[in-house]
CSV table of C-alpha atoms and ligand atoms in Angstrom, one decimal:
chain,number,residue,atom,x,y,z
A,207,UNK,CA,54.8,52.9,62.4
A,208,UNK,CA,51.6,54.2,63.8
A,209,UNK,CA,50.6,57.7,63.6
A,210,UNK,CA,50.8,58.0,67.4
A,211,UNK,CA,54.4,57.2,67.5
A,212,UNK,CA,55.2,59.7,64.7
A,213,UNK,CA,53.3,62.4,66.5
A,214,UNK,CA,55.0,61.6,69.8
A,215,UNK,CA,58.4,62.0,68.1
A,216,UNK,CA,57.4,65.3,66.5
A,217,UNK,CA,56.1,66.6,69.8
A,218,UNK,CA,59.3,65.6,71.6
A,219,UNK,CA,61.5,67.3,69.0
A,220,UNK,CA,59.4,70.4,69.2
A,221,UNK,CA,59.9,70.5,73.0
A,222,UNK,CA,63.7,70.0,72.6
A,223,UNK,CA,63.9,72.8,70.0
A,224,UNK,CA,61.9,75.2,72.1
A,225,UNK,CA,64.1,74.5,75.1
A,226,UNK,CA,67.2,75.0,73.1
A,227,UNK,CA,65.8,78.3,71.8
A,228,UNK,CA,64.8,79.3,75.3
A,229,UNK,CA,68.3,78.8,76.6
A,230,UNK,CA,70.2,80.2,73.7
A,231,UNK,CA,68.2,83.2,72.5
A,232,UNK,CA,68.4,86.3,74.6
A,233,UNK,CA,64.7,86.3,75.3
A,234,UNK,CA,63.2,87.5,78.6
A,235,UNK,CA,63.0,90.6,80.6
A,236,UNK,CA,66.1,92.8,81.1
A,237,UNK,CA,67.4,92.3,84.6
A,238,UNK,CA,69.7,95.1,85.9
A,239,UNK,CA,72.2,94.8,88.7
A,240,UNK,CA,73.4,97.5,91.1
A,241,UNK,CA,76.5,97.7,93.2
A,242,UNK,CA,75.9,96.3,96.7
A,243,UNK,CA,79.3,96.3,98.2
A,244,UNK,CA,83.0,95.8,98.0
A,245,UNK,CA,85.7,98.1,96.7
A,246,UNK,CA,86.9,100.8,98.9
A,247,UNK,CA,89.9,102.9,98.2
A,248,UNK,CA,91.8,103.7,101.4
A,249,UNK,CA,92.3,107.2,102.6
A,250,UNK,CA,95.8,108.3,103.3
A,251,UNK,CA,95.0,110.4,106.4
A,252,UNK,CA,97.8,112.9,105.9
A,253,UNK,CA,98.2,114.5,109.3
A,254,UNK,CA,100.8,117.1,108.0
A,255,UNK,CA,100.2,120.6,106.9
A,256,UNK,CA,99.1,119.9,103.4
A,257,UNK,CA,100.2,123.4,102.2
A,258,UNK,CA,103.8,122.3,102.6
A,259,UNK,CA,103.6,120.8,99.2
A,260,UNK,CA,102.4,122.3,95.9
A,261,UNK,CA,99.8,119.5,95.7
A,262,UNK,CA,98.8,117.0,98.3
A,263,UNK,CA,100.9,113.8,98.8
A,264,UNK,CA,103.5,114.4,96.2
A,265,UNK,CA,106.3,111.8,96.1
A,266,UNK,CA,108.5,109.9,93.7
A,267,UNK,CA,107.7,106.2,93.0
A,268,UNK,CA,110.4,105.1,95.5
A,269,UNK,CA,112.6,106.6,98.2
A,270,UNK,CA,115.6,105.7,95.9
A,271,UNK,CA,115.6,108.6,93.5
A,272,UNK,CA,117.9,108.9,90.4
A,273,UNK,CA,119.6,112.1,89.2
A,274,UNK,CA,121.9,113.5,86.6
A,275,UNK,CA,124.0,116.6,86.8
A,276,UNK,CA,124.4,118.3,83.3
A,277,UNK,CA,127.1,120.8,82.4
A,278,UNK,CA,127.8,122.6,85.7
A,279,UNK,CA,130.9,124.5,86.8
A,280,UNK,CA,132.8,122.8,89.5
A,281,UNK,CA,131.6,124.9,92.5
A,282,UNK,CA,128.0,124.4,91.5
A,283,UNK,CA,128.4,120.8,90.8
A,284,UNK,CA,129.9,120.4,94.2
A,285,UNK,CA,127.0,122.4,95.8
A,286,UNK,CA,124.5,119.9,94.2
A,287,UNK,CA,126.5,116.8,95.2
A,288,UNK,CA,126.6,118.1,98.7
A,289,UNK,CA,122.9,118.9,98.6
A,290,UNK,CA,122.1,115.3,97.6
A,291,UNK,CA,124.2,113.9,100.5
A,292,UNK,CA,122.8,116.6,102.9
A,293,UNK,CA,119.2,115.5,102.1
A,294,UNK,CA,120.2,111.8,102.3
A,295,UNK,CA,121.7,112.4,105.7
A,296,UNK,CA,118.7,114.2,107.0
A,297,UNK,CA,115.9,112.1,105.6
A,298,UNK,CA,115.1,108.5,104.6
A,299,UNK,CA,115.7,109.3,101.0
A,300,UNK,CA,118.5,108.0,98.9
A,301,UNK,CA,119.8,109.5,95.7
A,302,UNK,CA,121.9,107.8,93.0
A,303,UNK,CA,123.5,109.1,89.8
A,304,UNK,CA,122.6,107.7,86.4
A,305,UNK,CA,123.7,108.4,82.8
A,306,UNK,CA,120.2,108.7,81.4
A,307,UNK,CA,116.5,108.5,82.1
A,308,UNK,CA,117.1,110.3,85.4
A,309,UNK,CA,114.2,111.4,87.6
A,310,UNK,CA,115.9,114.6,88.8
A,311,UNK,CA,117.8,116.6,86.2
A,312,UNK,CA,120.2,119.3,87.4
A,313,UNK,CA,121.5,122.0,85.1
A,314,UNK,CA,123.4,125.2,85.8
A,315,UNK,CA,123.3,128.7,84.4
A,316,UNK,CA,125.8,131.5,84.7
A,317,UNK,CA,123.4,134.1,86.0
A,318,UNK,CA,119.7,135.0,85.8
A,319,UNK,CA,117.5,137.7,87.0
A,320,UNK,CA,114.3,137.0,88.8
A,321,UNK,CA,111.0,138.5,87.8
A,322,UNK,CA,111.3,141.6,90.0
A,323,UNK,CA,115.0,142.1,89.0
A,324,UNK,CA,116.2,140.3,92.1
A,325,UNK,CA,119.1,138.1,91.7
A,326,UNK,CA,117.9,134.6,92.2
A,327,UNK,CA,120.1,131.6,93.2
A,328,UNK,CA,118.3,128.9,91.5
A,329,UNK,CA,115.0,127.3,90.4
A,330,UNK,CA,113.7,123.9,91.2
A,331,UNK,CA,110.4,122.2,90.5
A,332,UNK,CA,108.4,119.3,89.5
A,333,UNK,CA,108.2,118.8,85.7
A,334,UNK,CA,106.1,115.7,85.3
A,335,UNK,CA,103.5,114.4,87.7
A,336,UNK,CA,100.8,111.7,87.5
A,337,UNK,CA,97.7,112.2,89.5
A,338,UNK,CA,96.2,109.2,91.3
A,339,UNK,CA,93.7,108.7,94.0
A,340,UNK,CA,96.4,108.2,96.6
A,341,UNK,CA,99.4,110.2,95.5
A,342,UNK,CA,100.5,112.8,93.1
A,343,UNK,CA,103.3,110.7,91.8
A,344,UNK,CA,106.3,112.8,90.6
A,345,UNK,CA,108.0,111.2,87.6
A,346,UNK,CA,110.5,114.1,86.9
A,347,UNK,CA,111.9,117.1,88.6
A,348,UNK,CA,114.4,119.8,87.6
A,349,UNK,CA,116.9,122.0,89.2
A,350,UNK,CA,118.5,125.0,87.5
A,351,UNK,CA,121.3,126.1,89.8
A,352,UNK,CA,122.5,129.6,89.3
A,353,UNK,CA,124.7,130.3,92.3
A,354,UNK,CA,126.2,128.1,95.0
A,355,UNK,CA,125.2,129.1,98.6
A,356,UNK,CA,128.6,130.0,100.1
A,357,UNK,CA,127.3,128.7,103.5
A,358,UNK,CA,128.7,125.7,105.4
A,359,UNK,CA,125.7,123.7,104.3
A,360,UNK,CA,124.6,123.5,100.7
A,361,UNK,CA,121.5,125.5,101.3
A,362,UNK,CA,120.7,126.7,97.8
A,363,UNK,CA,121.1,123.2,96.3
A,364,UNK,CA,119.0,121.6,99.0
A,365,UNK,CA,116.3,124.3,98.8
A,366,UNK,CA,115.9,123.6,95.0
A,367,UNK,CA,116.1,119.9,95.5
A,368,UNK,CA,113.2,120.1,98.0
A,369,UNK,CA,111.2,122.0,95.4
A,370,UNK,CA,111.7,119.0,93.0
A,371,UNK,CA,110.3,116.8,95.9
A,372,UNK,CA,107.1,118.9,95.7
A,373,UNK,CA,107.8,121.2,98.7
A,374,UNK,CA,106.7,124.8,98.5
A,375,UNK,CA,108.1,127.9,100.2
A,376,UNK,CA,107.9,128.4,103.9
A,377,UNK,CA,107.1,131.7,105.6
A,378,UNK,CA,109.6,131.0,108.4
A,379,UNK,CA,112.9,132.9,107.7
A,380,UNK,CA,114.8,130.2,109.6
A,381,UNK,CA,113.5,127.5,107.4
A,382,UNK,CA,115.5,126.3,104.4
A,383,UNK,CA,112.3,126.7,102.2
A,384,UNK,CA,112.1,130.5,102.9
A,385,UNK,CA,112.4,132.2,99.5
A,386,UNK,CA,115.7,133.9,100.3
A,387,UNK,CA,118.7,132.2,101.8
A,388,UNK,CA,120.6,132.9,104.9
A,389,UNK,CA,123.2,130.6,106.3
A,390,UNK,CA,121.4,130.0,109.6
A,391,UNK,CA,118.5,128.2,107.9
A,392,UNK,CA,117.7,124.5,108.7
A,393,UNK,CA,115.4,121.9,107.3
A,394,UNK,CA,112.3,121.9,109.5
A,395,UNK,CA,111.5,118.8,111.5
A,396,UNK,CA,108.0,118.8,110.1
A,397,UNK,CA,109.4,118.6,106.6
A,398,UNK,CA,111.6,115.6,107.5
A,399,UNK,CA,108.7,113.9,109.2
A,400,UNK,CA,106.4,114.6,106.2
A,401,UNK,CA,109.0,112.9,103.9
A,402,UNK,CA,109.3,110.0,106.2
A,403,UNK,CA,105.5,109.5,106.2
A,404,UNK,CA,105.2,110.0,102.4
A,405,UNK,CA,107.8,107.4,101.6
A,406,UNK,CA,106.6,104.9,104.3
A,407,UNK,CA,104.3,103.5,101.6
A,408,UNK,CA,106.1,100.8,99.6
A,409,UNK,CA,106.5,101.0,95.8
A,410,UNK,CA,103.6,98.8,94.8
A,411,UNK,CA,100.7,98.9,92.3
A,412,UNK,CA,97.2,99.4,93.5
A,413,UNK,CA,94.6,98.0,91.1
A,414,UNK,CA,91.1,99.2,91.8
A,415,UNK,CA,87.7,98.1,90.4
A,416,UNK,CA,85.4,101.0,89.6
A,417,UNK,CA,82.2,102.0,87.8
A,418,UNK,CA,80.8,98.5,87.6
A,419,UNK,CA,77.4,97.8,86.1
A,420,UNK,CA,75.8,94.6,84.8
A,421,UNK,CA,72.6,93.6,83.1
A,422,UNK,CA,71.2,90.3,81.9
A,423,UNK,CA,68.7,89.3,79.2
A,424,UNK,CA,67.8,85.7,78.8
A,425,UNK,CA,70.9,83.7,79.5
A,426,UNK,CA,73.2,86.5,78.5
A,427,UNK,CA,75.1,88.8,80.8
A,428,UNK,CA,76.6,92.2,80.0
A,429,UNK,CA,79.2,93.7,82.3
A,430,UNK,CA,80.9,97.1,82.2
A,431,UNK,CA,83.7,98.1,84.5
A,432,UNK,CA,86.9,100.1,84.9
A,433,UNK,CA,90.2,98.9,86.3
A,434,UNK,CA,92.5,101.7,87.5
A,435,UNK,CA,96.0,101.7,88.9
A,436,UNK,CA,96.3,104.1,91.9
A,437,UNK,CA,99.6,102.8,92.9
A,438,UNK,CA,103.3,103.8,92.8
A,439,UNK,CA,104.3,101.2,90.2
A,440,UNK,CA,103.0,100.1,86.8
A,441,UNK,CA,101.0,96.9,87.3
A,442,UNK,CA,101.8,93.5,85.8
A,443,UNK,CA,99.2,91.2,84.2
A,444,UNK,CA,96.1,90.6,86.3
A,445,UNK,CA,92.9,88.6,85.9
A,446,UNK,CA,89.3,89.7,86.2
A,447,UNK,CA,87.2,86.9,87.6
A,448,UNK,CA,83.4,87.0,87.5
A,449,UNK,CA,81.4,85.0,89.9
A,450,UNK,CA,77.7,84.4,89.6
A,451,UNK,CA,76.0,83.1,92.7
A,452,UNK,CA,79.5,82.4,94.1
A,453,UNK,CA,80.6,80.3,91.1
A,454,UNK,CA,83.2,81.5,88.7
A,455,UNK,CA,81.7,81.9,85.2
A,456,UNK,CA,84.3,83.9,83.4
A,457,UNK,CA,88.0,84.9,83.5
A,458,UNK,CA,89.4,87.8,81.6
A,459,UNK,CA,93.1,88.7,81.3
A,460,UNK,CA,94.1,92.3,81.9
A,461,UNK,CA,97.4,93.7,80.5
A,462,UNK,CA,99.7,95.9,82.6
A,463,UNK,CA,98.3,99.3,83.5
A,464,UNK,CA,100.6,102.2,84.1
A,465,UNK,CA,100.4,104.5,87.2
A,466,UNK,CA,97.4,106.7,87.1
A,467,UNK,CA,95.9,105.0,84.1
A,468,UNK,CA,92.8,102.9,83.7
A,469,UNK,CA,91.2,100.4,81.4
A,470,UNK,CA,87.5,100.3,80.5
A,471,UNK,CA,86.3,96.8,80.0
A,472,UNK,CA,83.0,95.8,78.4
A,473,UNK,CA,82.1,92.1,78.4
A,474,UNK,CA,79.0,91.4,76.4
A,475,UNK,CA,76.9,88.3,76.0
A,476,UNK,CA,78.5,86.1,78.5
A,477,UNK,CA,76.4,83.0,78.3
A,478,UNK,CA,75.2,81.7,81.7
A,479,UNK,CA,73.4,78.4,82.0
A,480,UNK,CA,71.6,79.3,85.2
A,481,UNK,CA,69.2,82.2,84.8
A,482,UNK,CA,68.4,82.7,88.5
A,483,UNK,CA,71.5,84.8,89.2
A,484,UNK,CA,70.9,86.8,92.3
A,485,UNK,CA,74.4,88.2,92.9
A,486,UNK,CA,77.5,88.9,90.9
A,487,UNK,CA,81.0,89.4,92.2
A,488,UNK,CA,83.8,91.0,90.1
A,489,UNK,CA,87.2,90.3,91.4
A,490,UNK,CA,90.7,91.4,90.2
A,491,UNK,CA,93.2,88.7,90.9
A,492,UNK,CA,96.7,90.2,91.2
A,493,UNK,CA,99.5,87.9,92.2
A,494,UNK,CA,101.8,90.5,93.7
A,495,UNK,CA,101.3,92.7,96.7
A,496,UNK,CA,99.4,95.9,96.4
A,497,UNK,CA,99.1,99.1,98.4
A,498,UNK,CA,95.5,98.1,99.1
A,499,UNK,CA,93.7,94.8,98.3
A,500,UNK,CA,90.3,96.1,99.5
A,501,UNK,CA,89.5,97.8,96.3
A,502,UNK,CA,89.8,94.6,94.1
A,503,UNK,CA,86.3,93.4,94.5
A,504,UNK,CA,82.8,94.7,93.7
A,505,UNK,CA,79.5,93.0,94.5
A,506,UNK,CA,76.4,93.5,92.5
A,507,UNK,CA,72.8,92.4,93.1
A,508,UNK,CA,69.6,92.6,91.2
A,509,UNK,CA,68.0,96.1,91.2
A,510,UNK,CA,64.6,96.1,93.0
O,70,LIG,ZN1,112.4,128.5,96.1
């Protein structure tokens, strides 16, 4: 074999090795991407007086709410049962009794004195709430019924029940949410409409892509992002898909996310064959319906 041929082969090998190194080693300048579009969380546009509730947009996961009545004397148990039906008849809510894991717990006490020595009829409130971008989701509420109302309508029970739904006191003496009871009080129309609006949103998850950033060095891509669930239901499995110049380059499974929680995801050193990536798209594929699908996508482009 002539020297020329040997040299040609060596040269050829060298070129191949250099090319391989060029593609595989993370050499080159650091390219950073910035968010250029996508992902918008929707705004609920609550047109109601937001001071009606302890916090804005408080509701249970669904309009079907479970309850359990623990250890109550007959008259008070009856007051509470009538309160649940009363509210069911006046609103779009439905209440059902369970043996355990109830959302609303009702207990009774023989008597209690309020802070200023006034005799109080009961106490109701929200005991467990998850804060999300859309709603303050009530997981649990509690009623302690001390006296029944002795009115034709179960006003004490209903008043306390409305506290467990997140409603605060009213300054109107004729409103059921006025701090002290008189038998002429009624549920305000605005409260009924507010409940109707709050529970008009179906019990769905709402996955949202947030805080995305990406950078590339050589043929390697690093991506950071957060997936949150702003919905009314824990999410099922979902898939994060990464597109580079409109082509899918990576899929990543995401486990269920509970209401109000999020997952930080770091994907490092994703090898991409093509180095001329101009834009990236991050997309959460979720096979079920969501409150909002518009926040499942984020677009990124090279920082200039
Ligand atoms: Zn009250």
